[in-house]
Structures are given as structure tokens and as C-alpha cells.
PDB file of C-alpha atoms and ligand atoms in Angstrom:
ATOM      1  CA  MET A  21       0.000   0.000   0.000  1.00  0.00           C
ATOM      2  CA  GLN A  22       1.320   3.410  -0.983  1.00  0.00           C
ATOM      3  CA  HIS A  23       1.090   6.474   1.298  1.00  0.00           C
ATOM      4  CA  ILE A  24       1.887  10.023   0.181  1.00  0.00           C
ATOM      5  CA  ALA A  25       3.728  11.327   3.232  1.00  0.00           C
ATOM      6  CA  ASN A  26       6.087  13.321   1.032  1.00  0.00           C
ATOM      7  CA  LEU A  27       7.367  12.565  -2.450  1.00  0.00           C
ATOM      8  CA  LYS A  28      10.444  10.627  -1.403  1.00  0.00           C
ATOM      9  CA  ALA A  29       9.062   7.155  -2.155  1.00  0.00           C
ATOM     10  CA  LEU A  30       7.741   8.066  -5.612  1.00  0.00           C
ATOM     11  CA  SER A  31       9.817   7.529  -8.743  1.00  0.00           C
ATOM     12  CA  ALA A  32       9.899   9.973 -11.643  1.00  0.00           C
ATOM     13  CA  GLU A  33       7.675   7.480 -13.526  1.00  0.00           C
ATOM     14  CA  ASP A  34       5.159   7.429 -10.641  1.00  0.00           C
ATOM     15  CA  ILE A  35       4.989  11.220 -10.591  1.00  0.00           C
ATOM     16  CA  THR A  36       4.691  11.478 -14.362  1.00  0.00           C
ATOM     17  CA  GLY A  37       1.940   8.833 -14.292  1.00  0.00           C
ATOM     18  CA  ILE A  38      -0.047  10.803 -11.686  1.00  0.00           C
ATOM     19  CA  LEU A  39       0.354  14.046 -13.636  1.00  0.00           C
ATOM     20  CA  ASP A  40      -0.541  12.414 -16.981  1.00  0.00           C
ATOM     21  CA  LEU A  41      -3.666  11.066 -15.334  1.00  0.00           C
ATOM     22  CA  GLY A  42      -4.473  14.505 -13.905  1.00  0.00           C
ATOM     23  CA  SER A  43      -4.104  16.071 -17.374  1.00  0.00           C
ATOM     24  CA  ALA A  44      -6.258  13.364 -18.996  1.00  0.00           C
ATOM     25  CA  ILE A  45      -9.021  13.864 -16.412  1.00  0.00           C
ATOM     26  CA  LYS A  46      -8.857  17.641 -16.820  1.00  0.00           C
ATOM     27  CA  ALA A  47      -9.235  17.244 -20.607  1.00  0.00           C
ATOM     28  CA  ASN A  48     -12.113  14.743 -20.361  1.00  0.00           C
ATOM     29  CA  PRO A  49     -13.692  14.805 -16.870  1.00  0.00           C
ATOM     30  CA  LYS A  50     -16.814  12.935 -17.988  1.00  0.00           C
ATOM     31  CA  ALA A  51     -14.778   9.818 -18.760  1.00  0.00           C
ATOM     32  CA  TYR A  52     -13.749   9.610 -15.093  1.00  0.00           C
ATOM     33  CA  GLU A  53     -17.025  10.505 -13.363  1.00  0.00           C
ATOM     34  CA  ASN A  54     -17.393   7.011 -11.884  1.00  0.00           C
ATOM     35  CA  ALA A  55     -13.709   6.227 -11.427  1.00  0.00           C
ATOM     36  CA  LEU A  56     -14.053   6.274  -7.618  1.00  0.00           C
ATOM     37  CA  HIS A  57     -17.702   5.182  -7.434  1.00  0.00           C
ATOM     38  CA  ARG A  58     -18.802   4.847  -3.772  1.00  0.00           C
ATOM     39  CA  LYS A  59     -15.250   5.417  -2.441  1.00  0.00           C
ATOM     40  CA  SER A  60     -14.860   7.679   0.583  1.00  0.00           C
ATOM     41  CA  LEU A  61     -12.042  10.029   1.520  1.00  0.00           C
ATOM     42  CA  ALA A  62     -11.762  11.092   5.177  1.00  0.00           C
ATOM     43  CA  MET A  63     -10.385  14.654   5.214  1.00  0.00           C
ATOM     44  CA  LEU A  64      -8.846  15.432   8.598  1.00  0.00           C
ATOM     45  CA  PHE A  65      -7.920  19.037   9.414  1.00  0.00           C
ATOM     46  CA  GLN A  66      -5.949  20.410  12.358  1.00  0.00           C
ATOM     47  CA  LYS A  67      -5.413  23.682  10.485  1.00  0.00           C
ATOM     48  CA  THR A  68      -7.287  26.116   8.270  1.00  0.00           C
ATOM     49  CA  SER A  69      -7.591  25.549   4.525  1.00  0.00           C
ATOM     50  CA  THR A  70      -9.475  26.808   1.488  1.00  0.00           C
ATOM     51  CA  ARG A  71      -7.909  25.013  -1.486  1.00  0.00           C
ATOM     52  CA  THR A  72      -7.007  21.669   0.066  1.00  0.00           C
ATOM     53  CA  ARG A  73     -10.436  21.164   1.587  1.00  0.00           C
ATOM     54  CA  LEU A  74     -12.445  22.309  -1.413  1.00  0.00           C
ATOM     55  CA  SER A  75     -10.358  20.610  -4.098  1.00  0.00           C
ATOM     56  CA  PHE A  76     -10.259  17.212  -2.393  1.00  0.00           C
ATOM     57  CA  GLU A  77     -13.979  17.258  -1.624  1.00  0.00           C
ATOM     58  CA  VAL A  78     -14.931  18.362  -5.151  1.00  0.00           C
ATOM     59  CA  ALA A  79     -12.496  15.833  -6.644  1.00  0.00           C
ATOM     60  CA  MET A  80     -14.149  12.975  -4.783  1.00  0.00           C
ATOM     61  CA  THR A  81     -17.642  14.150  -5.804  1.00  0.00           C
ATOM     62  CA  GLN A  82     -16.685  14.556  -9.472  1.00  0.00           C
ATOM     63  CA  LEU A  83     -15.097  11.075  -9.483  1.00  0.00           C
ATOM     64  CA  GLY A  84     -18.290   9.475  -8.132  1.00  0.00           C
ATOM     65  CA  GLY A  85     -17.135   9.186  -4.525  1.00  0.00           C
ATOM     66  CA  HIS A  86     -17.466  11.255  -1.371  1.00  0.00           C
ATOM     67  CA  GLY A  87     -15.224  13.414   0.814  1.00  0.00           C
ATOM     68  CA  VAL A  88     -15.956  13.627   4.556  1.00  0.00           C
ATOM     69  CA  PHE A  89     -14.591  16.655   6.425  1.00  0.00           C
ATOM     70  CA  ILE A  90     -13.389  15.918   9.963  1.00  0.00           C
ATOM     71  CA  ASP A  91     -12.398  18.873  12.130  1.00  0.00           C
ATOM     72  CA  TRP A  92      -9.680  17.580  14.462  1.00  0.00           C
ATOM     73  CA  GLN A  93     -10.756  19.893  17.311  1.00  0.00           C
ATOM     74  CA  THR A  94     -14.328  18.670  17.377  1.00  0.00           C
ATOM     75  CA  SER A  95     -13.436  15.020  16.896  1.00  0.00           C
ATOM     76  CA  ASN A  96     -12.166  12.493  19.401  1.00  0.00           C
ATOM     77  CA  PHE A  97      -8.668  12.782  17.952  1.00  0.00           C
ATOM     78  CA  VAL A  98      -8.283  15.291  20.825  1.00  0.00           C
ATOM     79  CA  LEU A  99      -9.147  12.620  23.397  1.00  0.00           C
ATOM     80  CA  SER A 100      -7.551   9.400  22.234  1.00  0.00           C
ATOM     81  CA  SER A 101      -4.369   8.239  20.509  1.00  0.00           C
ATOM     82  CA  ILE A 102      -3.882   9.197  16.875  1.00  0.00           C
ATOM     83  CA  ARG A 103      -3.071   5.589  16.062  1.00  0.00           C
ATOM     84  CA  ASN A 104      -6.341   4.249  17.486  1.00  0.00           C
ATOM     85  CA  GLU A 105      -8.547   6.950  16.018  1.00  0.00           C
ATOM     86  CA  SER A 106      -7.003   6.659  12.551  1.00  0.00           C
ATOM     87  CA  GLY A 107      -7.262   2.872  12.824  1.00  0.00           C
ATOM     88  CA  TYR A 108     -11.002   3.346  13.241  1.00  0.00           C
ATOM     89  CA  VAL A 109     -11.271   5.929  10.423  1.00  0.00           C
ATOM     90  CA  SER A 110      -9.598   3.489   8.046  1.00  0.00           C
ATOM     91  CA  ARG A 111     -12.319   0.900   8.801  1.00  0.00           C
ATOM     92  CA  ASN A 112     -14.871   3.250   7.159  1.00  0.00           C
ATOM     93  CA  ALA A 113     -12.974   5.334   4.618  1.00  0.00           C
ATOM     94  CA  ASP A 114     -10.989   4.153   1.586  1.00  0.00           C
ATOM     95  CA  CYS A 115      -8.348   6.835   2.007  1.00  0.00           C
ATOM     96  CA  ILE A 116      -7.312   9.462   4.567  1.00  0.00           C
ATOM     97  CA  MET A 117      -6.059  12.952   3.720  1.00  0.00           C
ATOM     98  CA  ALA A 118      -4.729  14.950   6.664  1.00  0.00           C
ATOM     99  CA  ARG A 119      -3.583  18.542   7.139  1.00  0.00           C
ATOM    100  CA  LEU A 120      -1.517  18.615  10.276  1.00  0.00           C
ATOM    101  CA  MET A 121       0.810  20.783  12.358  1.00  0.00           C
ATOM    102  CA  HIS A 122       3.421  18.065  12.710  1.00  0.00           C
ATOM    103  CA  HIS A 123       4.750  15.448  10.296  1.00  0.00           C
ATOM    104  CA  SER A 124       5.139  13.115  13.282  1.00  0.00           C
ATOM    105  CA  ASP A 125       1.321  13.048  13.602  1.00  0.00           C
ATOM    106  CA  LEU A 126       1.054  12.006   9.942  1.00  0.00           C
ATOM    107  CA  LEU A 127       3.449   9.129  10.591  1.00  0.00           C
ATOM    108  CA  GLU A 128       1.219   8.003  13.490  1.00  0.00           C
ATOM    109  CA  ILE A 129      -1.841   8.118  11.229  1.00  0.00           C
ATOM    110  CA  ILE A 130       0.026   5.982   8.695  1.00  0.00           C
ATOM    111  CA  GLU A 131       0.934   3.536  11.459  1.00  0.00           C
ATOM    112  CA  GLY A 132      -2.708   3.165  12.486  1.00  0.00           C
ATOM    113  CA  SER A 133      -4.296   3.171   9.037  1.00  0.00           C
ATOM    114  CA  ARG A 134      -5.032   0.239   6.789  1.00  0.00           C
ATOM    115  CA  VAL A 135      -5.843   2.512   3.843  1.00  0.00           C
ATOM    116  CA  PRO A 136      -3.604   4.975   1.924  1.00  0.00           C
ATOM    117  CA  VAL A 137      -2.826   8.242   3.725  1.00  0.00           C
ATOM    118  CA  ILE A 138      -2.151  11.520   1.878  1.00  0.00           C
ATOM    119  CA  ASN A 139      -0.305  14.437   3.440  1.00  0.00           C
ATOM    120  CA  GLY A 140      -2.504  17.505   2.897  1.00  0.00           C
ATOM    121  CA  CYS A 141       0.325  19.743   4.186  1.00  0.00           C
ATOM    122  CA  CYS A 142       2.334  19.646   7.386  1.00  0.00           C
ATOM    123  CA  GLU A 143       5.229  21.764   8.655  1.00  0.00           C
ATOM    124  CA  LYS A 144       7.741  19.818   6.513  1.00  0.00           C
ATOM    125  CA  PHE A 145       6.034  18.865   3.240  1.00  0.00           C
ATOM    126  CA  HIS A 146       3.196  19.808   0.884  1.00  0.00           C
ATOM    127  CA  PRO A 147       3.338  17.022  -1.733  1.00  0.00           C
ATOM    128  CA  CYS A 148      -0.066  17.712  -3.334  1.00  0.00           C
ATOM    129  CA  GLN A 149       0.954  21.316  -3.911  1.00  0.00           C
ATOM    130  CA  ALA A 150       4.179  20.239  -5.628  1.00  0.00           C
ATOM    131  CA  LEU A 151       2.304  17.840  -7.941  1.00  0.00           C
ATOM    132  CA  THR A 152      -0.045  20.697  -8.829  1.00  0.00           C
ATOM    133  CA  ASP A 153       2.837  23.077  -9.412  1.00  0.00           C
ATOM    134  CA  VAL A 154       4.541  20.786 -11.901  1.00  0.00           C
ATOM    135  CA  LEU A 155       1.230  20.073 -13.662  1.00  0.00           C
ATOM    136  CA  THR A 156       0.845  23.845 -14.073  1.00  0.00           C
ATOM    137  CA  MET A 157       4.424  24.263 -15.291  1.00  0.00           C
ATOM    138  CA  ARG A 158       3.897  21.500 -17.850  1.00  0.00           C
ATOM    139  CA  GLU A 159       0.819  23.276 -19.200  1.00  0.00           C
ATOM    140  CA  HIS A 160       2.688  26.558 -19.558  1.00  0.00           C
ATOM    141  CA  ALA A 161       5.849  24.988 -21.000  1.00  0.00           C
ATOM    142  CA  GLY A 162       4.213  23.084 -23.847  1.00  0.00           C
ATOM    143  CA  GLY A 163       4.208  19.789 -21.947  1.00  0.00           C
ATOM    144  CA  ASP A 164       7.876  19.252 -21.164  1.00  0.00           C
ATOM    145  CA  VAL A 165       9.470  20.797 -18.076  1.00  0.00           C
ATOM    146  CA  GLN A 166      12.738  18.882 -18.107  1.00  0.00           C
ATOM    147  CA  GLY A 167      15.547  21.443 -18.246  1.00  0.00           C
ATOM    148  CA  LYS A 168      13.244  24.368 -17.425  1.00  0.00           C
ATOM    149  CA  THR A 169      14.268  26.595 -14.521  1.00  0.00           C
ATOM    150  CA  LEU A 170      12.065  27.394 -11.551  1.00  0.00           C
ATOM    151  CA  CYS A 171      13.232  30.057  -9.110  1.00  0.00           C
ATOM    152  CA  TYR A 172      11.624  29.889  -5.685  1.00  0.00           C
ATOM    153  CA  VAL A 173      12.032  33.202  -3.859  1.00  0.00           C
ATOM    154  CA  GLY A 174      11.295  33.492  -0.136  1.00  0.00           C
ATOM    155  CA  VAL A 175      11.807  31.297   2.901  1.00  0.00           C
ATOM    156  CA  GLN A 176      12.677  27.621   2.850  1.00  0.00           C
ATOM    157  CA  ASN A 177       9.623  25.798   4.142  1.00  0.00           C
ATOM    158  CA  ASN A 178       7.271  22.876   3.481  1.00  0.00           C
ATOM    159  CA  VAL A 179       6.498  24.132  -0.044  1.00  0.00           C
ATOM    160  CA  SER A 180      10.141  24.619  -1.053  1.00  0.00           C
ATOM    161  CA  ASN A 181      10.995  21.216   0.457  1.00  0.00           C
ATOM    162  CA  SER A 182       8.418  19.496  -1.736  1.00  0.00           C
ATOM    163  CA  LEU A 183       9.532  21.493  -4.793  1.00  0.00           C
ATOM    164  CA  THR A 184      13.104  20.403  -4.062  1.00  0.00           C
ATOM    165  CA  LEU A 185      12.049  16.753  -3.963  1.00  0.00           C
ATOM    166  CA  ILE A 186       9.916  16.840  -7.118  1.00  0.00           C
ATOM    167  CA  CYS A 187      12.279  18.985  -9.205  1.00  0.00           C
ATOM    168  CA  SER A 188      15.282  16.815  -8.368  1.00  0.00           C
ATOM    169  CA  LYS A 189      13.357  13.702  -9.460  1.00  0.00           C
ATOM    170  CA  LEU A 190      12.063  15.211 -12.718  1.00  0.00           C
ATOM    171  CA  GLY A 191      15.192  17.038 -13.908  1.00  0.00           C
ATOM    172  CA  ILE A 192      13.711  20.514 -13.428  1.00  0.00           C
ATOM    173  CA  ASN A 193      16.331  23.126 -12.504  1.00  0.00           C
ATOM    174  CA  LEU A 194      15.382  24.666  -9.164  1.00  0.00           C
ATOM    175  CA  VAL A 195      17.051  27.768  -7.750  1.00  0.00           C
ATOM    176  CA  LEU A 196      16.161  28.474  -4.132  1.00  0.00           C
ATOM    177  CA  ALA A 197      16.644  32.210  -3.603  1.00  0.00           C
ATOM    178  CA  THR A 198      16.323  32.457   0.154  1.00  0.00           C
ATOM    179  CA  PRO A 199      18.245  33.955   3.075  1.00  0.00           C
ATOM    180  CA  GLU A 200      21.180  31.939   4.395  1.00  0.00           C
ATOM    181  CA  VAL A 201      19.511  31.265   7.701  1.00  0.00           C
ATOM    182  CA  ASN A 202      16.512  28.980   7.426  1.00  0.00           C
ATOM    183  CA  ASP A 203      13.773  31.132   8.953  1.00  0.00           C
ATOM    184  CA  ASN A 204      11.490  28.258   9.669  1.00  0.00           C
ATOM    185  CA  GLY A 205      13.634  25.670  11.445  1.00  0.00           C
ATOM    186  CA  GLU A 206      10.693  23.328  11.976  1.00  0.00           C
ATOM    187  CA  SER A 207      10.595  22.576   8.242  1.00  0.00           C
ATOM    188  CA  ARG A 208      14.209  21.371   8.055  1.00  0.00           C
ATOM    189  CA  ASP A 209      14.636  17.933   6.516  1.00  0.00           C
ATOM    190  CA  ALA A 210      17.968  16.148   6.219  1.00  0.00           C
ATOM    191  CA  ASP A 211      17.195  14.595   2.808  1.00  0.00           C
ATOM    192  CA  VAL A 212      16.161  17.953   1.365  1.00  0.00           C
ATOM    193  CA  ASP A 213      19.316  19.577   2.778  1.00  0.00           C
ATOM    194  CA  GLU A 214      21.378  16.836   1.118  1.00  0.00           C
ATOM    195  CA  ILE A 215      19.693  17.415  -2.266  1.00  0.00           C
ATOM    196  CA  ILE A 216      20.367  21.161  -2.031  1.00  0.00           C
ATOM    197  CA  ARG A 217      24.004  20.423  -1.130  1.00  0.00           C
ATOM    198  CA  THR A 218      24.697  17.802  -3.794  1.00  0.00           C
ATOM    199  CA  SER A 219      22.156  17.889  -6.648  1.00  0.00           C
ATOM    200  CA  ALA A 220      23.289  19.041 -10.078  1.00  0.00           C
ATOM    201  CA  THR A 221      19.872  20.607 -10.728  1.00  0.00           C
ATOM    202  CA  VAL A 222      19.026  22.205  -7.350  1.00  0.00           C
ATOM    203  CA  SER A 223      20.974  25.208  -6.138  1.00  0.00           C
ATOM    204  CA  HIS A 224      20.778  27.942  -3.532  1.00  0.00           C
ATOM    205  CA  THR A 225      21.526  31.640  -3.691  1.00  0.00           C
ATOM    206  CA  THR A 226      20.890  34.436  -1.228  1.00  0.00           C
ATOM    207  CA  ASP A 227      20.484  36.841  -4.165  1.00  0.00           C
ATOM    208  CA  PRO A 228      16.913  36.805  -5.529  1.00  0.00           C
ATOM    209  CA  HIS A 229      17.902  38.933  -8.551  1.00  0.00           C
ATOM    210  CA  GLU A 230      20.488  36.328  -9.584  1.00  0.00           C
ATOM    211  CA  GLY A 231      17.909  33.549  -9.204  1.00  0.00           C
ATOM    212  CA  VAL A 232      15.163  35.301 -11.140  1.00  0.00           C
ATOM    213  CA  ALA A 233      17.523  36.238 -14.006  1.00  0.00           C
ATOM    214  CA  ALA A 234      17.778  32.613 -15.198  1.00  0.00           C
ATOM    215  CA  ALA A 235      14.190  31.536 -14.535  1.00  0.00           C
ATOM    216  CA  ASP A 236      11.338  30.372 -16.746  1.00  0.00           C
ATOM    217  CA  PHE A 237       9.050  30.290 -13.695  1.00  0.00           C
ATOM    218  CA  VAL A 238       9.267  32.354 -10.494  1.00  0.00           C
ATOM    219  CA  TYR A 239       7.466  31.193  -7.373  1.00  0.00           C
ATOM    220  CA  THR A 240       6.886  32.562  -3.931  1.00  0.00           C
ATOM    221  CA  ASP A 241       5.006  31.558  -0.789  1.00  0.00           C
ATOM    222  CA  THR A 242       4.074  33.183   2.495  1.00  0.00           C
ATOM    223  CA  TRP A 243       7.014  34.119   4.716  1.00  0.00           C
ATOM    224  CA  ILE A 244       5.119  33.266   7.881  1.00  0.00           C
ATOM    225  CA  ASP A 245       3.210  30.066   8.489  1.00  0.00           C
ATOM    226  CA  MET A 246      -0.524  30.612   8.383  1.00  0.00           C
ATOM    227  CA  GLN A 247      -1.182  29.817  12.034  1.00  0.00           C
ATOM    228  CA  TYR A 248       1.212  32.609  13.117  1.00  0.00           C
ATOM    229  CA  PHE A 249       0.205  35.305  10.613  1.00  0.00           C
ATOM    230  CA  ASN A 250      -2.732  36.806  12.497  1.00  0.00           C
ATOM    231  CA  ASN A 251      -1.712  35.725  16.010  1.00  0.00           C
ATOM    232  CA  PRO A 252      -0.856  38.758  18.210  1.00  0.00           C
ATOM    233  CA  LYS A 253       1.496  36.543  20.285  1.00  0.00           C
ATOM    234  CA  TYR A 254       3.868  36.391  17.282  1.00  0.00           C
ATOM    235  CA  LYS A 255       3.678  40.156  16.473  1.00  0.00           C
ATOM    236  CA  ASP A 256       7.379  40.890  17.180  1.00  0.00           C
ATOM    237  CA  GLN A 257       8.567  37.775  15.337  1.00  0.00           C
ATOM    238  CA  LYS A 258       6.298  38.631  12.404  1.00  0.00           C
ATOM    239  CA  GLU A 259       7.638  42.205  12.205  1.00  0.00           C
ATOM    240  CA  ALA A 260      11.270  41.034  12.341  1.00  0.00           C
ATOM    241  CA  THR A 261      10.605  38.454   9.599  1.00  0.00           C
ATOM    242  CA  LEU A 262       8.855  40.984   7.388  1.00  0.00           C
ATOM    243  CA  ALA A 263      11.742  43.465   7.711  1.00  0.00           C
ATOM    244  CA  ARG A 264      14.343  40.786   6.874  1.00  0.00           C
ATOM    245  CA  MET A 265      12.335  39.418   3.955  1.00  0.00           C
ATOM    246  CA  MET A 266      11.302  42.597   2.112  1.00  0.00           C
ATOM    247  CA  PRO A 267      14.355  42.378  -0.230  1.00  0.00           C
ATOM    248  CA  TYR A 268      12.903  39.009  -1.337  1.00  0.00           C
ATOM    249  CA  GLN A 269       9.499  40.411  -2.328  1.00  0.00           C
ATOM    250  CA  LEU A 270       8.503  39.392  -5.867  1.00  0.00           C
ATOM    251  CA  ASN A 271       7.604  42.698  -7.474  1.00  0.00           C
ATOM    252  CA  GLU A 272       7.752  44.624 -10.723  1.00  0.00           C
ATOM    253  CA  ALA A 273      11.273  45.898 -10.048  1.00  0.00           C
ATOM    254  CA  MET A 274      12.598  42.379  -9.520  1.00  0.00           C
ATOM    255  CA  ILE A 275      10.830  40.772 -12.492  1.00  0.00           C
ATOM    256  CA  GLY A 276      11.091  43.655 -14.954  1.00  0.00           C
ATOM    257  CA  ASP A 277       9.875  42.685 -18.427  1.00  0.00           C
ATOM    258  CA  ARG A 278      11.247  39.137 -18.256  1.00  0.00           C
ATOM    259  CA  ASP A 279       9.335  36.410 -20.064  1.00  0.00           C
ATOM    260  CA  VAL A 280       8.530  34.377 -16.936  1.00  0.00           C
ATOM    261  CA  ARG A 281       5.455  32.769 -15.445  1.00  0.00           C
ATOM    262  CA  ILE A 282       4.615  33.917 -11.914  1.00  0.00           C
ATOM    263  CA  MET A 283       3.488  31.307  -9.374  1.00  0.00           C
ATOM    264  CA  HIS A 284       2.176  31.308  -5.791  1.00  0.00           C
ATOM    265  CA  ASP A 285       0.476  28.446  -3.984  1.00  0.00           C
ATOM    266  CA  MET A 286      -2.029  30.745  -2.148  1.00  0.00           C
ATOM    267  CA  PRO A 287      -3.190  32.075   0.266  1.00  0.00           C
ATOM    268  CA  ILE A 288      -1.484  35.286  -0.830  1.00  0.00           C
ATOM    269  CA  HIS A 289      -0.359  38.093   1.451  1.00  0.00           C
ATOM    270  CA  GLU A 290      -0.332  40.887  -1.148  1.00  0.00           C
ATOM    271  CA  GLY A 291       2.267  43.546  -0.431  1.00  0.00           C
ATOM    272  CA  TYR A 292       4.441  41.106   1.504  1.00  0.00           C
ATOM    273  CA  GLU A 293       5.911  38.162  -0.431  1.00  0.00           C
ATOM    274  CA  ILE A 294       4.423  39.468  -3.723  1.00  0.00           C
ATOM    275  CA  SER A 295       3.224  42.848  -4.942  1.00  0.00           C
ATOM    276  CA  SER A 296      -0.473  43.228  -5.737  1.00  0.00           C
ATOM    277  CA  GLY A 297       0.396  44.063  -9.338  1.00  0.00           C
ATOM    278  CA  LEU A 298       2.195  40.788  -9.993  1.00  0.00           C
ATOM    279  CA  VAL A 299      -0.677  38.669  -8.675  1.00  0.00           C
ATOM    280  CA  HIS A 300      -2.828  39.916 -11.557  1.00  0.00           C
ATOM    281  CA  ASP A 301      -0.024  40.489 -14.078  1.00  0.00           C
ATOM    282  CA  PRO A 302      -0.641  38.847 -17.495  1.00  0.00           C
ATOM    283  CA  ARG A 303       2.354  36.586 -16.710  1.00  0.00           C
ATOM    284  CA  SER A 304       0.718  35.306 -13.508  1.00  0.00           C
ATOM    285  CA  VAL A 305      -0.489  31.688 -13.617  1.00  0.00           C
ATOM    286  CA  ILE A 306      -1.466  31.729  -9.941  1.00  0.00           C
ATOM    287  CA  PHE A 307      -5.161  31.019 -10.461  1.00  0.00           C
ATOM    288  CA  ASP A 308      -4.469  28.285 -13.053  1.00  0.00           C
ATOM    289  CA  GLN A 309      -2.126  26.790 -10.456  1.00  0.00           C
ATOM    290  CA  ALA A 310      -4.764  26.938  -7.709  1.00  0.00           C
ATOM    291  CA  GLU A 311      -7.383  25.377 -10.014  1.00  0.00           C
ATOM    292  CA  ASN A 312      -4.962  22.573 -10.798  1.00  0.00           C
ATOM    293  CA  ARG A 313      -5.115  21.350  -7.192  1.00  0.00           C
ATOM    294  CA  LEU A 314      -8.393  19.743  -8.284  1.00  0.00           C
ATOM    295  CA  HIS A 315      -6.990  18.067 -11.396  1.00  0.00           C
ATOM    296  CA  ALA A 316      -3.671  16.894  -9.951  1.00  0.00           C
ATOM    297  CA  GLN A 317      -5.407  15.438  -6.893  1.00  0.00           C
ATOM    298  CA  LYS A 318      -7.907  13.603  -9.058  1.00  0.00           C
ATOM    299  CA  GLY A 319      -4.914  11.987 -10.743  1.00  0.00           C
ATOM    300  CA  LEU A 320      -3.416  11.151  -7.368  1.00  0.00           C
ATOM    301  CA  LEU A 321      -6.668   9.737  -5.944  1.00  0.00           C
ATOM    302  CA  ILE A 322      -7.255   7.472  -8.946  1.00  0.00           C
ATOM    303  CA  TRP A 323      -3.583   6.416  -8.934  1.00  0.00           C
ATOM    304  CA  LEU A 324      -3.986   5.400  -5.268  1.00  0.00           C
ATOM    305  CA  LEU A 325      -7.555   4.062  -5.239  1.00  0.00           C
ATOM    306  CA  GLY A 326      -8.657   3.306  -8.798  1.00  0.00           C
ATOM    307  CA  GLU A 327      -9.446  -0.160 -10.130  1.00  0.00           C
ATOM    308  CA  SER A 328      -6.023  -0.736 -11.666  1.00  0.00           C
ATOM    309  CA  SER A 329      -4.033   0.485  -8.618  1.00  0.00           C
TER     310      SER A 329
HETATM  311  N1   CP B  21      -2.122  26.085  -1.010  1.00  0.00           N
HETATM  312  C1   CP B  21      -2.900  25.547  -0.068  1.00  0.00           C
HETATM  313  O1   CP B  21      -2.601  24.472   0.490  1.00  0.00           O
HETATM  314  O2   CP B  21      -4.042  26.264   0.200  1.00  0.00           O
HETATM  315  P1   CP B  21      -4.971  26.052   1.466  1.00  0.00           P
HETATM  316  O3   CP B  21      -4.123  26.334   2.688  1.00  0.00           O
HETATM  317  O4   CP B  21      -6.072  27.052   1.320  1.00  0.00           O
HETATM  318  O5   CP B  21      -5.452  24.638   1.495  1.00  0.00           O
END
């Protein structure tokens, strides 16, 4: 049984197969409307979400199945062990998708579950986002992204970790243009660090202008994890981060008239990691990217749960 904890266990062929399936479903959704007939996805959330919740639930509906939202705080996951509760969930649902604070909780769910478990974003990885991102890049690069260059500008975090994993597997050049000090220590992963240190296609620079100069795609993400952004307890930390990160803002001055596609995984903090103008710039593919959560995840769900899997 395959779990999607991160993308480490998937081969380039696996990833390409999921994305090809996502593209085929997007092109001809009717042909797949019963692909997951009567299958159920338990969708477990410790944290807020717009895209992950909506896209997984709609994906299950459009594939003939059903998504069940479970709010961690109002469930008995707060009272009992994760292993026991997820063991029960997997007796009813065909798959579990979980958005969690800590990757260690995902590993406990996997331990308890007898059905596939998908990471819907934790502090270390966001695999579904990375699949979506490459699907979007393929669409805007005429189908083939091998040898294309993606520059990720901002802080190293769960999103950049998953981009590092997927780009290194698929031969996409990735430039991480981020400060030297990893702002978000909780996202550190030894395998990702090793790829950045040794891979021929993944590199790091502290100079965002240098990174953007060679890019076909530029990408940014929030500088502050969503649960801290509006929390007054983290006001000082937030202000210090914003001051340090402003030179990394994706804006008109940084991008100039370059022929690049602009990406962001959303939610967007306009005026912080990206200027308002670039969000709606003709070169922005941000809303195509967000829509593709639906299509990429349909590919993933059928790859995990469909008849032939
Ligand atoms: N990009 C993303 O995961 O969006 P949500 O937090 O809204 O799910």
C-alpha cells in the first residue's frame, strides 16, 4: 500500500503517471465521473484551509465518490491516541487525507491506518501542492518541463521542500533564492538539505535577482506560516521576519519585463511576499495553479484508489 507522506518514495515514472492522469481527467472529466464510485475520503484538518479542503472534496464528488470533512478539534482525535482513532477511520474510509501541524502526527496516522494516507500539508512537506505546481508548469511549458528553470524566492519551508524533492526527481532546474539562515527551522529535513548540497539541478543563492535572471518560472510563498500570521502573540517575530524578507518580495522591479510565469500556492499576502500588481499580471499563472489542485489530486486519488491500482 502506498502512502503520500512526502514525495520521497515516488519515482519519476510514478509522478509522471499521476500528472498524466491529472491532465487526462482535466481534458475529459466525464470519462472519469465514476472512477471512484462509492469510495470515501476522510479529510482530517488540524489547520485552516481553502484550497485543500475544497479541491479534495470536489475531486471525490466529481469522481463518483465522497469526501468527509473531519475537524480535528471537534473530533475524538483530541481525546484518544492518533493511532487508534485513525485505525477506526480506516475501517470506514478508503483513504485518509490529513492537514496537520506536525509530520510526526502524519506518521502516526500511517501507522494506524489500513488505507492509503495523503499528506494535505504539514510543517515539513506539501506534496499535493508540488504535484499541482509541476502540472501547471507543464501546461505553460508546452508539456515538457525537463531542463526548465524554476526560481523559488522566499523562505525555505514545506512548499520549497516538496519542490526540491519533485524537481530533483524530474530534472527541473530549481534555484532556491532564500536567506542563508533557514527562517522556519521546523521545516528542516535532512534529505532535502542533502539534495540542495549535492544535486546538479538544485541550487541555492541568497540573491533573488540572480535567481530570477535565469528563470522560466518564479514562485513565492508566504514568509510566515498561516497559524502565526494573524496571532498577536507572534507580532514581534512577524515584524522582524517581514523586515528581513522585504528584499525578497517578488515585485515589478525584480521581475522587470522578463518572459517568466509567476506562481504562488495561495493564500497570498499581497504587499508582503508578492506585490499586488504581480498577482494579476498577465504573466501570472497563480489562479491556473490553484485550479490545478483539483486536477492533480484527481490523478493522485485514482492512482492510489482506482481499479487498476
Ligand atoms: N495552497 C494551499 O494548500 O491552500 P490552502 O491552505 O487554502 O489549502
